[in-house]
Amino acid sequence: MNLFIDSISSPAYVSLFDNNRNIVHTMNIEIKWNESSKLIPDLMNFLNDNHINQEDLSNIVVVNWPGSFTWVRTVVLIANTLNYVLKKNMTPVSYFDLFNTYPIIKSSSRRDHFVQLTSHSDIEIINNFDLQKYFLDNNIDTAYWESGYDFEKTQILENIDYKSIIKELEFKDYEKIEPLYIKKPNIS
């Protein structure tokens, strides 16, 4: 059995899938601002409810960036701890790899958003106050995004097709994955 963890999206998504890449069970979790206290117990309950021991896992797939410093750090710590104990294959995945259409907009903080216009463009950080102007300047009328903003003349496509992602996933064999940050945490 394989485990997929996306705590970067909101709500967080966890699934079990077999070696034929068929999703066996999924769970959405509201953990925002409670990552360190909710993710581990919810994940363990999810495995127990599905009669899966941690040793039964073959691969652990983790979305490891971008997101809040706490989200990224927490999920990577959990995955690395599981792997340290269980010695399983780990595969890191970017949030931006969860989509096949662009642009993609991801909330970065209360102040700004990550934006990737095309599959080959760099990821930009756009201040919330400048986001609507950025949309207009770049003729963005449809976007995949998770945000609290709603702009006129912009169609928001927010469903992630996890089934397709899992079918096309290329497993890696990382012993340890790193939390990736586009920007440093805002800690004073």
Short mmCIF file of N, CA and C in Angstrom, two decimals:
data_model
loop_
_atom_site.label_atom_id
_atom_site.label_comp_id
_atom_site.label_asym_id
_atom_site.label_seq_id
_atom_site.Cartn_x
_atom_site.Cartn_y
_atom_site.Cartn_z
N MET A 1 0.85 -1.17 0.00
CA MET A 1 0.00 0.00 0.00
C MET A 1 0.90 1.24 0.00
N ASN A 2 0.41 2.31 -0.60
CA ASN A 2 1.16 3.56 -0.73
C ASN A 2 0.35 4.69 -0.11
N LEU A 3 1.06 5.66 0.44
CA LEU A 3 0.44 6.78 1.13
C LEU A 3 0.79 8.08 0.42
N PHE A 4 -0.23 8.90 0.16
CA PHE A 4 -0.06 10.22 -0.45
C PHE A 4 -0.52 11.26 0.56
N ILE A 5 0.35 12.24 0.86
CA ILE A 5 0.01 13.29 1.83
C ILE A 5 0.19 14.64 1.16
N ASP A 6 -0.90 15.39 1.10
CA ASP A 6 -0.85 16.78 0.62
C ASP A 6 -1.40 17.67 1.72
N SER A 7 -0.52 18.18 2.56
CA SER A 7 -0.97 19.09 3.61
C SER A 7 -0.80 20.54 3.18
N ILE A 8 -0.31 20.76 1.97
CA ILE A 8 -0.14 22.11 1.44
C ILE A 8 -1.48 22.67 0.98
N SER A 9 -2.32 21.82 0.39
CA SER A 9 -3.64 22.26 -0.06
C SER A 9 -4.56 22.43 1.14
N SER A 10 -5.64 23.13 0.91
CA SER A 10 -6.62 23.32 1.97
C SER A 10 -8.00 22.93 1.43
N PRO A 11 -8.62 21.89 1.96
CA PRO A 11 -8.17 21.10 3.10
C PRO A 11 -7.04 20.17 2.69
N ALA A 12 -6.33 19.67 3.70
CA ALA A 12 -5.28 18.69 3.45
C ALA A 12 -5.91 17.41 2.90
N TYR A 13 -5.15 16.69 2.10
CA TYR A 13 -5.63 15.48 1.46
C TYR A 13 -4.67 14.34 1.76
N VAL A 14 -5.24 13.20 2.14
CA VAL A 14 -4.45 12.00 2.39
C VAL A 14 -5.14 10.86 1.66
N SER A 15 -4.35 10.00 1.02
CA SER A 15 -4.97 8.84 0.38
C SER A 15 -4.05 7.63 0.48
N LEU A 16 -4.69 6.49 0.40
CA LEU A 16 -4.00 5.21 0.27
C LEU A 16 -4.27 4.71 -1.15
N PHE A 17 -3.22 4.22 -1.81
CA PHE A 17 -3.43 3.66 -3.13
C PHE A 17 -2.59 2.40 -3.28
N ASP A 18 -3.12 1.46 -4.07
CA ASP A 18 -2.44 0.17 -4.21
C ASP A 18 -1.33 0.25 -5.25
N ASN A 19 -0.66 -0.88 -5.49
CA ASN A 19 0.46 -0.90 -6.43
C ASN A 19 0.03 -0.76 -7.89
N ASN A 20 -1.27 -0.91 -8.16
CA ASN A 20 -1.80 -0.66 -9.50
C ASN A 20 -2.25 0.80 -9.66
N ARG A 21 -1.95 1.59 -8.64
CA ARG A 21 -2.26 3.03 -8.63
C ARG A 21 -3.75 3.32 -8.51
N ASN A 22 -4.50 2.39 -7.94
CA ASN A 22 -5.91 2.60 -7.67
C ASN A 22 -6.05 3.19 -6.26
N ILE A 23 -6.78 4.28 -6.16
CA ILE A 23 -6.99 4.89 -4.85
C ILE A 23 -7.97 4.02 -4.07
N VAL A 24 -7.55 3.62 -2.89
CA VAL A 24 -8.34 2.72 -2.05
C VAL A 24 -9.20 3.52 -1.08
N HIS A 25 -8.62 4.56 -0.49
CA HIS A 25 -9.37 5.37 0.46
C HIS A 25 -8.74 6.76 0.54
N THR A 26 -9.58 7.76 0.75
CA THR A 26 -9.09 9.14 0.87
C THR A 26 -9.69 9.81 2.09
N MET A 27 -9.06 10.89 2.49
CA MET A 27 -9.56 11.68 3.61
C MET A 27 -9.11 13.13 3.40
N ASN A 28 -10.02 14.05 3.63
CA ASN A 28 -9.68 15.47 3.68
C ASN A 28 -9.67 15.88 5.14
N ILE A 29 -8.67 16.69 5.50
CA ILE A 29 -8.50 17.11 6.90
C ILE A 29 -8.37 18.62 6.95
N GLU A 30 -9.10 19.23 7.84
CA GLU A 30 -8.93 20.66 8.10
C GLU A 30 -7.89 20.79 9.20
N ILE A 31 -6.66 21.15 8.81
CA ILE A 31 -5.59 21.25 9.80
C ILE A 31 -4.94 22.62 9.84
N LYS A 32 -5.43 23.54 9.01
CA LYS A 32 -4.79 24.85 8.92
C LYS A 32 -4.62 25.48 10.29
N TRP A 33 -3.40 25.89 10.59
CA TRP A 33 -2.98 26.51 11.85
C TRP A 33 -2.90 25.50 12.99
N ASN A 34 -3.17 24.22 12.72
CA ASN A 34 -3.05 23.17 13.74
C ASN A 34 -2.25 21.99 13.21
N GLU A 35 -1.36 22.23 12.27
CA GLU A 35 -0.64 21.15 11.59
C GLU A 35 0.08 20.22 12.56
N SER A 36 0.83 20.81 13.48
CA SER A 36 1.65 19.98 14.35
C SER A 36 0.83 19.17 15.34
N SER A 37 -0.36 19.62 15.70
CA SER A 37 -1.16 18.88 16.67
C SER A 37 -2.21 17.97 16.02
N LYS A 38 -2.60 18.23 14.76
CA LYS A 38 -3.67 17.45 14.13
C LYS A 38 -3.20 16.43 13.11
N LEU A 39 -2.14 16.74 12.37
CA LEU A 39 -1.79 15.87 11.24
C LEU A 39 -1.40 14.47 11.69
N ILE A 40 -0.57 14.34 12.68
CA ILE A 40 -0.13 13.00 13.11
C ILE A 40 -1.30 12.16 13.63
N PRO A 41 -2.11 12.67 14.59
CA PRO A 41 -3.22 11.82 15.05
C PRO A 41 -4.22 11.50 13.94
N ASP A 42 -4.52 12.48 13.07
CA ASP A 42 -5.45 12.21 11.97
C ASP A 42 -4.89 11.19 11.00
N LEU A 43 -3.60 11.27 10.72
CA LEU A 43 -2.95 10.33 9.82
C LEU A 43 -2.95 8.92 10.43
N MET A 44 -2.63 8.81 11.70
CA MET A 44 -2.64 7.50 12.37
C MET A 44 -4.06 6.92 12.42
N ASN A 45 -5.04 7.74 12.71
CA ASN A 45 -6.44 7.27 12.70
C ASN A 45 -6.86 6.80 11.31
N PHE A 46 -6.43 7.54 10.29
CA PHE A 46 -6.73 7.17 8.90
C PHE A 46 -6.16 5.79 8.58
N LEU A 47 -4.91 5.56 8.95
CA LEU A 47 -4.30 4.25 8.70
C LEU A 47 -5.00 3.15 9.50
N ASN A 48 -5.28 3.42 10.77
CA ASN A 48 -5.96 2.43 11.61
C ASN A 48 -7.36 2.12 11.10
N ASP A 49 -8.11 3.14 10.70
CA ASP A 49 -9.46 2.94 10.18
C ASP A 49 -9.47 2.07 8.92
N ASN A 50 -8.36 2.09 8.20
CA ASN A 50 -8.25 1.30 6.97
C ASN A 50 -7.44 0.02 7.17
N HIS A 51 -7.20 -0.32 8.45
CA HIS A 51 -6.51 -1.55 8.82
C HIS A 51 -5.13 -1.65 8.15
N ILE A 52 -4.43 -0.53 8.12
CA ILE A 52 -3.09 -0.47 7.55
C ILE A 52 -2.09 -0.19 8.66
N ASN A 53 -1.13 -1.06 8.80
CA ASN A 53 -0.01 -0.80 9.71
C ASN A 53 1.01 0.03 8.95
N GLN A 54 1.75 0.82 9.67
CA GLN A 54 2.77 1.64 9.01
C GLN A 54 3.76 0.78 8.23
N GLU A 55 4.03 -0.42 8.72
CA GLU A 55 4.96 -1.33 8.06
C GLU A 55 4.41 -1.81 6.70
N ASP A 56 3.08 -1.72 6.51
CA ASP A 56 2.46 -2.15 5.26
C ASP A 56 2.68 -1.16 4.12
N LEU A 57 3.18 0.02 4.44
CA LEU A 57 3.38 1.04 3.42
C LEU A 57 4.64 0.73 2.61
N SER A 58 4.54 0.91 1.29
CA SER A 58 5.70 0.73 0.41
C SER A 58 6.32 2.08 0.04
N ASN A 59 5.46 3.06 -0.21
CA ASN A 59 5.90 4.37 -0.64
C ASN A 59 5.14 5.45 0.11
N ILE A 60 5.84 6.53 0.39
CA ILE A 60 5.22 7.70 1.01
C ILE A 60 5.47 8.86 0.06
N VAL A 61 4.40 9.43 -0.45
CA VAL A 61 4.48 10.57 -1.37
C VAL A 61 4.04 11.80 -0.60
N VAL A 62 4.86 12.86 -0.65
CA VAL A 62 4.60 14.05 0.15
C VAL A 62 4.71 15.30 -0.70
N VAL A 63 3.69 16.14 -0.65
CA VAL A 63 3.79 17.47 -1.26
C VAL A 63 4.59 18.31 -0.28
N ASN A 64 5.80 18.72 -0.71
CA ASN A 64 6.71 19.36 0.24
C ASN A 64 6.98 20.84 -0.02
N TRP A 65 6.24 21.46 -0.91
CA TRP A 65 6.37 22.90 -1.10
C TRP A 65 5.40 23.39 -2.15
N PRO A 66 5.13 24.65 -2.33
CA PRO A 66 5.36 25.72 -1.37
C PRO A 66 4.18 25.79 -0.42
N GLY A 67 4.33 26.46 0.64
CA GLY A 67 3.27 26.63 1.61
C GLY A 67 3.81 27.36 2.80
N SER A 68 3.01 27.42 3.82
CA SER A 68 3.47 28.12 5.01
C SER A 68 4.66 27.35 5.59
N PHE A 69 5.51 28.07 6.25
CA PHE A 69 6.70 27.50 6.88
C PHE A 69 6.30 26.33 7.78
N THR A 70 5.27 26.53 8.60
CA THR A 70 4.83 25.49 9.55
C THR A 70 4.29 24.27 8.81
N TRP A 71 3.45 24.47 7.80
CA TRP A 71 2.90 23.34 7.05
C TRP A 71 4.01 22.50 6.45
N VAL A 72 4.90 23.17 5.73
CA VAL A 72 5.96 22.46 5.03
C VAL A 72 6.87 21.73 6.02
N ARG A 73 7.29 22.43 7.05
CA ARG A 73 8.19 21.85 8.04
C ARG A 73 7.53 20.65 8.73
N THR A 74 6.27 20.75 9.09
CA THR A 74 5.57 19.69 9.82
C THR A 74 5.41 18.44 8.98
N VAL A 75 4.91 18.57 7.75
CA VAL A 75 4.68 17.38 6.94
C VAL A 75 6.00 16.70 6.57
N VAL A 76 7.04 17.48 6.32
CA VAL A 76 8.33 16.87 5.99
C VAL A 76 8.91 16.15 7.21
N LEU A 77 8.76 16.74 8.38
CA LEU A 77 9.23 16.09 9.61
C LEU A 77 8.50 14.77 9.83
N ILE A 78 7.19 14.75 9.63
CA ILE A 78 6.41 13.52 9.80
C ILE A 78 6.87 12.46 8.80
N ALA A 79 6.99 12.84 7.54
CA ALA A 79 7.41 11.87 6.51
C ALA A 79 8.81 11.35 6.79
N ASN A 80 9.72 12.23 7.16
CA ASN A 80 11.09 11.79 7.44
C ASN A 80 11.15 10.89 8.68
N THR A 81 10.32 11.17 9.66
CA THR A 81 10.28 10.32 10.86
C THR A 81 9.74 8.94 10.51
N LEU A 82 8.65 8.89 9.75
CA LEU A 82 8.12 7.60 9.30
C LEU A 82 9.19 6.82 8.53
N ASN A 83 9.87 7.50 7.65
CA ASN A 83 10.89 6.83 6.85
C ASN A 83 12.09 6.39 7.68
N TYR A 84 12.46 7.18 8.67
CA TYR A 84 13.58 6.80 9.55
C TYR A 84 13.27 5.48 10.26
N VAL A 85 12.03 5.34 10.70
CA VAL A 85 11.63 4.14 11.42
C VAL A 85 11.34 2.98 10.47
N LEU A 86 10.65 3.27 9.36
CA LEU A 86 10.15 2.21 8.49
C LEU A 86 11.04 1.89 7.29
N LYS A 87 11.93 2.79 6.92
CA LYS A 87 12.83 2.61 5.76
C LYS A 87 12.03 2.35 4.49
N LYS A 88 11.14 3.26 4.13
CA LYS A 88 10.31 3.15 2.93
C LYS A 88 10.81 4.11 1.86
N ASN A 89 10.30 3.95 0.65
CA ASN A 89 10.60 4.90 -0.42
C ASN A 89 9.82 6.18 -0.17
N MET A 90 10.47 7.31 -0.41
CA MET A 90 9.78 8.60 -0.27
C MET A 90 9.90 9.37 -1.58
N THR A 91 8.81 10.03 -1.94
CA THR A 91 8.77 10.81 -3.16
C THR A 91 8.24 12.20 -2.85
N PRO A 92 9.07 13.24 -3.01
CA PRO A 92 8.56 14.60 -2.84
C PRO A 92 7.89 15.08 -4.12
N VAL A 93 6.83 15.88 -3.95
CA VAL A 93 6.08 16.44 -5.08
C VAL A 93 5.82 17.91 -4.77
N SER A 94 5.91 18.74 -5.78
CA SER A 94 5.58 20.15 -5.64
C SER A 94 4.08 20.36 -5.78
N TYR A 95 3.54 21.33 -5.06
CA TYR A 95 2.13 21.72 -5.23
C TYR A 95 1.86 22.05 -6.70
N PHE A 96 2.82 22.68 -7.36
CA PHE A 96 2.64 23.07 -8.76
C PHE A 96 2.61 21.88 -9.69
N ASP A 97 3.07 20.71 -9.24
CA ASP A 97 2.99 19.48 -10.03
C ASP A 97 1.61 18.83 -9.93
N LEU A 98 0.74 19.37 -9.10
CA LEU A 98 -0.59 18.80 -8.93
C LEU A 98 -1.56 19.25 -10.02
N PHE A 99 -1.11 20.14 -10.89
CA PHE A 99 -1.96 20.69 -11.94
C PHE A 99 -1.29 20.51 -13.29
N ASN A 100 -2.09 20.46 -14.36
CA ASN A 100 -1.51 20.37 -15.69
C ASN A 100 -1.91 21.55 -16.57
N THR A 101 -2.59 22.52 -15.98
CA THR A 101 -2.99 23.73 -16.69
C THR A 101 -2.52 24.92 -15.88
N TYR A 102 -2.14 25.97 -16.58
CA TYR A 102 -1.60 27.16 -15.92
C TYR A 102 -2.43 28.36 -16.30
N PRO A 103 -2.36 29.42 -15.54
CA PRO A 103 -1.51 29.69 -14.39
C PRO A 103 -2.03 29.02 -13.12
N ILE A 104 -1.13 28.91 -12.15
CA ILE A 104 -1.45 28.35 -10.84
C ILE A 104 -1.14 29.42 -9.81
N ILE A 105 -2.10 29.64 -8.92
CA ILE A 105 -1.93 30.64 -7.86
C ILE A 105 -2.13 29.93 -6.53
N LYS A 106 -1.19 30.12 -5.62
CA LYS A 106 -1.24 29.47 -4.30
C LYS A 106 -1.02 30.52 -3.24
N SER A 107 -1.90 30.58 -2.27
CA SER A 107 -1.74 31.51 -1.16
C SER A 107 -0.43 31.21 -0.45
N SER A 108 0.34 32.27 -0.22
CA SER A 108 1.62 32.13 0.45
C SER A 108 1.51 32.50 1.92
N SER A 109 0.80 33.56 2.17
CA SER A 109 0.62 34.05 3.53
C SER A 109 -0.59 34.98 3.51
N ARG A 110 -0.80 35.68 4.56
CA ARG A 110 -1.88 36.66 4.59
C ARG A 110 -1.55 37.87 3.72
N ARG A 111 -0.30 37.97 3.28
CA ARG A 111 0.16 39.14 2.55
C ARG A 111 0.39 38.92 1.06
N ASP A 112 0.62 37.66 0.63
CA ASP A 112 0.97 37.46 -0.77
C ASP A 112 0.62 36.07 -1.28
N HIS A 113 0.84 35.88 -2.58
CA HIS A 113 0.54 34.62 -3.26
C HIS A 113 1.73 34.19 -4.11
N PHE A 114 1.89 32.86 -4.29
CA PHE A 114 2.83 32.32 -5.25
C PHE A 114 2.08 32.22 -6.57
N VAL A 115 2.75 32.55 -7.67
CA VAL A 115 2.13 32.48 -8.99
C VAL A 115 3.11 31.85 -9.97
N GLN A 116 2.63 30.86 -10.72
CA GLN A 116 3.41 30.30 -11.82
C GLN A 116 2.54 30.40 -13.06
N LEU A 117 2.98 31.22 -14.03
CA LEU A 117 2.18 31.48 -15.23
C LEU A 117 2.17 30.31 -16.21
N THR A 118 3.33 29.66 -16.40
CA THR A 118 3.43 28.53 -17.32
C THR A 118 4.29 27.44 -16.68
N SER A 119 4.32 26.29 -17.30
CA SER A 119 5.11 25.19 -16.74
C SER A 119 6.60 25.49 -16.75
N HIS A 120 7.04 26.43 -17.58
CA HIS A 120 8.46 26.76 -17.69
C HIS A 120 8.83 28.07 -17.01
N SER A 121 7.85 28.77 -16.47
CA SER A 121 8.16 30.06 -15.85
C SER A 121 8.53 29.89 -14.39
N ASP A 122 9.27 30.87 -13.90
CA ASP A 122 9.64 30.87 -12.49
C ASP A 122 8.40 31.13 -11.64
N ILE A 123 8.47 30.73 -10.40
CA ILE A 123 7.39 31.00 -9.46
C ILE A 123 7.64 32.39 -8.88
N GLU A 124 6.63 33.24 -8.98
CA GLU A 124 6.74 34.61 -8.50
C GLU A 124 5.95 34.75 -7.19
N ILE A 125 6.33 35.74 -6.41
CA ILE A 125 5.59 36.09 -5.20
C ILE A 125 4.94 37.44 -5.46
N ILE A 126 3.60 37.47 -5.43
CA ILE A 126 2.85 38.68 -5.73
C ILE A 126 2.10 39.12 -4.49
N ASN A 127 2.29 40.37 -4.11
CA ASN A 127 1.59 40.97 -2.98
C ASN A 127 0.09 40.95 -3.25
N ASN A 128 -0.72 40.67 -2.21
CA ASN A 128 -2.17 40.61 -2.37
C ASN A 128 -2.76 41.88 -2.99
N PHE A 129 -2.20 43.03 -2.63
CA PHE A 129 -2.72 44.28 -3.14
C PHE A 129 -2.47 44.42 -4.64
N ASP A 130 -1.46 43.73 -5.16
CA ASP A 130 -1.10 43.83 -6.57
C ASP A 130 -1.63 42.66 -7.40
N LEU A 131 -2.30 41.70 -6.76
CA LEU A 131 -2.70 40.48 -7.44
C LEU A 131 -3.71 40.74 -8.56
N GLN A 132 -4.73 41.52 -8.31
CA GLN A 132 -5.73 41.78 -9.35
C GLN A 132 -5.10 42.51 -10.54
N LYS A 133 -4.23 43.47 -10.28
CA LYS A 133 -3.54 44.17 -11.37
C LYS A 133 -2.67 43.18 -12.14
N TYR A 134 -2.01 42.26 -11.44
CA TYR A 134 -1.19 41.24 -12.09
C TYR A 134 -2.06 40.39 -13.02
N PHE A 135 -3.26 40.01 -12.57
CA PHE A 135 -4.19 39.25 -13.40
C PHE A 135 -4.52 40.02 -14.67
N LEU A 136 -4.86 41.30 -14.51
CA LEU A 136 -5.22 42.12 -15.66
C LEU A 136 -4.04 42.31 -16.61
N ASP A 137 -2.86 42.62 -16.08
CA ASP A 137 -1.67 42.84 -16.90
C ASP A 137 -1.27 41.60 -17.68
N ASN A 138 -1.54 40.42 -17.14
CA ASN A 138 -1.16 39.16 -17.79
C ASN A 138 -2.33 38.44 -18.46
N ASN A 139 -3.46 39.15 -18.59
CA ASN A 139 -4.66 38.60 -19.24
C ASN A 139 -5.08 37.25 -18.67
N ILE A 140 -5.06 37.14 -17.36
CA ILE A 140 -5.46 35.90 -16.70
C ILE A 140 -6.96 35.94 -16.46
N ASP A 141 -7.67 35.02 -17.11
CA ASP A 141 -9.12 34.96 -16.89
C ASP A 141 -9.55 33.61 -16.33
N THR A 142 -8.63 32.65 -16.30
CA THR A 142 -8.88 31.34 -15.71
C THR A 142 -7.60 30.92 -15.00
N ALA A 143 -7.73 30.39 -13.79
CA ALA A 143 -6.54 29.99 -13.04
C ALA A 143 -6.90 28.87 -12.07
N TYR A 144 -5.92 28.00 -11.84
CA TYR A 144 -6.04 27.04 -10.76
C TYR A 144 -5.51 27.72 -9.52
N TRP A 145 -6.34 27.77 -8.50
CA TRP A 145 -5.84 28.39 -7.29
C TRP A 145 -6.68 28.09 -6.09
N GLU A 146 -6.02 28.25 -4.95
CA GLU A 146 -6.62 28.08 -3.64
C GLU A 146 -6.38 29.41 -2.94
N SER A 147 -7.45 30.16 -2.76
CA SER A 147 -7.30 31.50 -2.19
C SER A 147 -8.64 31.99 -1.70
N GLY A 148 -8.60 32.98 -0.86
CA GLY A 148 -9.83 33.60 -0.38
C GLY A 148 -10.29 34.73 -1.27
N TYR A 149 -9.53 35.02 -2.33
CA TYR A 149 -9.86 36.13 -3.21
C TYR A 149 -10.77 35.68 -4.34
N ASP A 150 -11.63 36.59 -4.78
CA ASP A 150 -12.52 36.32 -5.89
C ASP A 150 -12.52 37.56 -6.77
N PHE A 151 -11.93 37.46 -7.94
CA PHE A 151 -11.83 38.60 -8.82
C PHE A 151 -12.86 38.50 -9.93
N GLU A 152 -13.40 39.66 -10.31
CA GLU A 152 -14.30 39.69 -11.46
C GLU A 152 -13.57 39.20 -12.69
N LYS A 153 -14.29 38.55 -13.57
CA LYS A 153 -13.76 38.10 -14.85
C LYS A 153 -12.67 37.05 -14.72
N THR A 154 -12.59 36.38 -13.58
CA THR A 154 -11.60 35.32 -13.41
C THR A 154 -12.32 34.05 -12.96
N GLN A 155 -12.20 33.01 -13.75
CA GLN A 155 -12.78 31.72 -13.40
C GLN A 155 -11.77 30.97 -12.56
N ILE A 156 -12.19 30.51 -11.40
CA ILE A 156 -11.29 29.82 -10.49
C ILE A 156 -11.52 28.31 -10.61
N LEU A 157 -10.48 27.59 -10.97
CA LEU A 157 -10.53 26.14 -11.10
C LEU A 157 -9.73 25.56 -9.95
N GLU A 158 -10.41 25.01 -8.95
CA GLU A 158 -9.68 24.66 -7.74
C GLU A 158 -9.64 23.18 -7.40
N ASN A 159 -10.19 22.33 -8.22
CA ASN A 159 -10.16 20.90 -7.91
C ASN A 159 -8.87 20.26 -8.40
N ILE A 160 -8.24 19.52 -7.53
CA ILE A 160 -7.01 18.80 -7.87
C ILE A 160 -7.40 17.37 -8.24
N ASP A 161 -6.93 16.89 -9.38
CA ASP A 161 -7.23 15.55 -9.85
C ASP A 161 -6.18 14.57 -9.31
N TYR A 162 -6.34 14.20 -8.05
CA TYR A 162 -5.36 13.31 -7.41
C TYR A 162 -5.28 11.94 -8.10
N LYS A 163 -6.40 11.48 -8.64
CA LYS A 163 -6.40 10.18 -9.31
C LYS A 163 -5.41 10.18 -10.48
N SER A 164 -5.43 11.22 -11.30
CA SER A 164 -4.50 11.32 -12.43
C SER A 164 -3.07 11.49 -11.96
N ILE A 165 -2.88 12.27 -10.91
CA ILE A 165 -1.54 12.50 -10.37
C ILE A 165 -0.93 11.19 -9.91
N ILE A 166 -1.71 10.41 -9.17
CA ILE A 166 -1.22 9.13 -8.65
C ILE A 166 -0.94 8.16 -9.79
N LYS A 167 -1.79 8.15 -10.82
CA LYS A 167 -1.56 7.25 -11.97
C LYS A 167 -0.25 7.57 -12.68
N GLU A 168 0.12 8.85 -12.76
CA GLU A 168 1.30 9.27 -13.51
C GLU A 168 2.54 9.46 -12.64
N LEU A 169 2.41 9.26 -11.38
CA LEU A 169 3.48 9.51 -10.43
C LEU A 169 4.69 8.62 -10.67
N GLU A 170 5.86 9.24 -10.65
CA GLU A 170 7.11 8.48 -10.75
C GLU A 170 7.71 8.40 -9.35
N PHE A 171 7.75 7.20 -8.79
CA PHE A 171 8.28 7.03 -7.44
C PHE A 171 9.77 7.34 -7.41
N LYS A 172 10.19 7.94 -6.33
CA LYS A 172 11.60 8.20 -6.07
C LYS A 172 11.99 7.31 -4.88
N ASP A 173 13.25 7.31 -4.56
CA ASP A 173 13.71 6.53 -3.43
C ASP A 173 14.58 7.40 -2.53
N TYR A 174 13.97 8.46 -2.02
CA TYR A 174 14.69 9.37 -1.13
C TYR A 174 14.73 8.77 0.27
N GLU A 175 15.86 8.89 0.93
CA GLU A 175 15.95 8.50 2.34
C GLU A 175 15.42 9.62 3.22
N LYS A 176 15.57 10.85 2.74
CA LYS A 176 15.14 12.01 3.49
C LYS A 176 14.73 13.08 2.48
N ILE A 177 13.63 13.75 2.76
CA ILE A 177 13.24 14.86 1.90
C ILE A 177 13.42 16.16 2.67
N GLU A 178 13.63 17.21 1.94
CA GLU A 178 13.86 18.52 2.54
C GLU A 178 12.61 19.39 2.38
N PRO A 179 12.33 20.19 3.40
CA PRO A 179 11.27 21.19 3.21
C PRO A 179 11.82 22.26 2.28
N LEU A 180 11.07 22.62 1.27
CA LEU A 180 11.53 23.64 0.33
C LEU A 180 10.75 24.92 0.56
N TYR A 181 11.45 26.01 0.54
CA TYR A 181 10.84 27.32 0.77
C TYR A 181 11.22 28.24 -0.37
N ILE A 182 10.26 28.96 -0.88
CA ILE A 182 10.55 29.98 -1.87
C ILE A 182 11.00 31.24 -1.15
N LYS A 183 10.43 31.46 0.00
CA LYS A 183 10.82 32.62 0.80
C LYS A 183 11.02 32.16 2.24
N LYS A 184 11.82 32.87 2.95
CA LYS A 184 12.10 32.54 4.34
C LYS A 184 10.88 32.84 5.21
N PRO A 185 10.74 32.14 6.34
CA PRO A 185 9.62 32.42 7.23
C PRO A 185 9.70 33.84 7.78
N ASN A 186 8.55 34.39 8.07
CA ASN A 186 8.46 35.76 8.56
C ASN A 186 8.51 35.75 10.10
N ILE A 187 9.69 35.46 10.64
CA ILE A 187 9.86 35.34 12.08
C ILE A 187 10.73 36.49 12.55
N SER A 188 10.27 37.19 13.58
CA SER A 188 11.04 38.32 14.11
C SER A 188 11.82 37.92 15.32
#
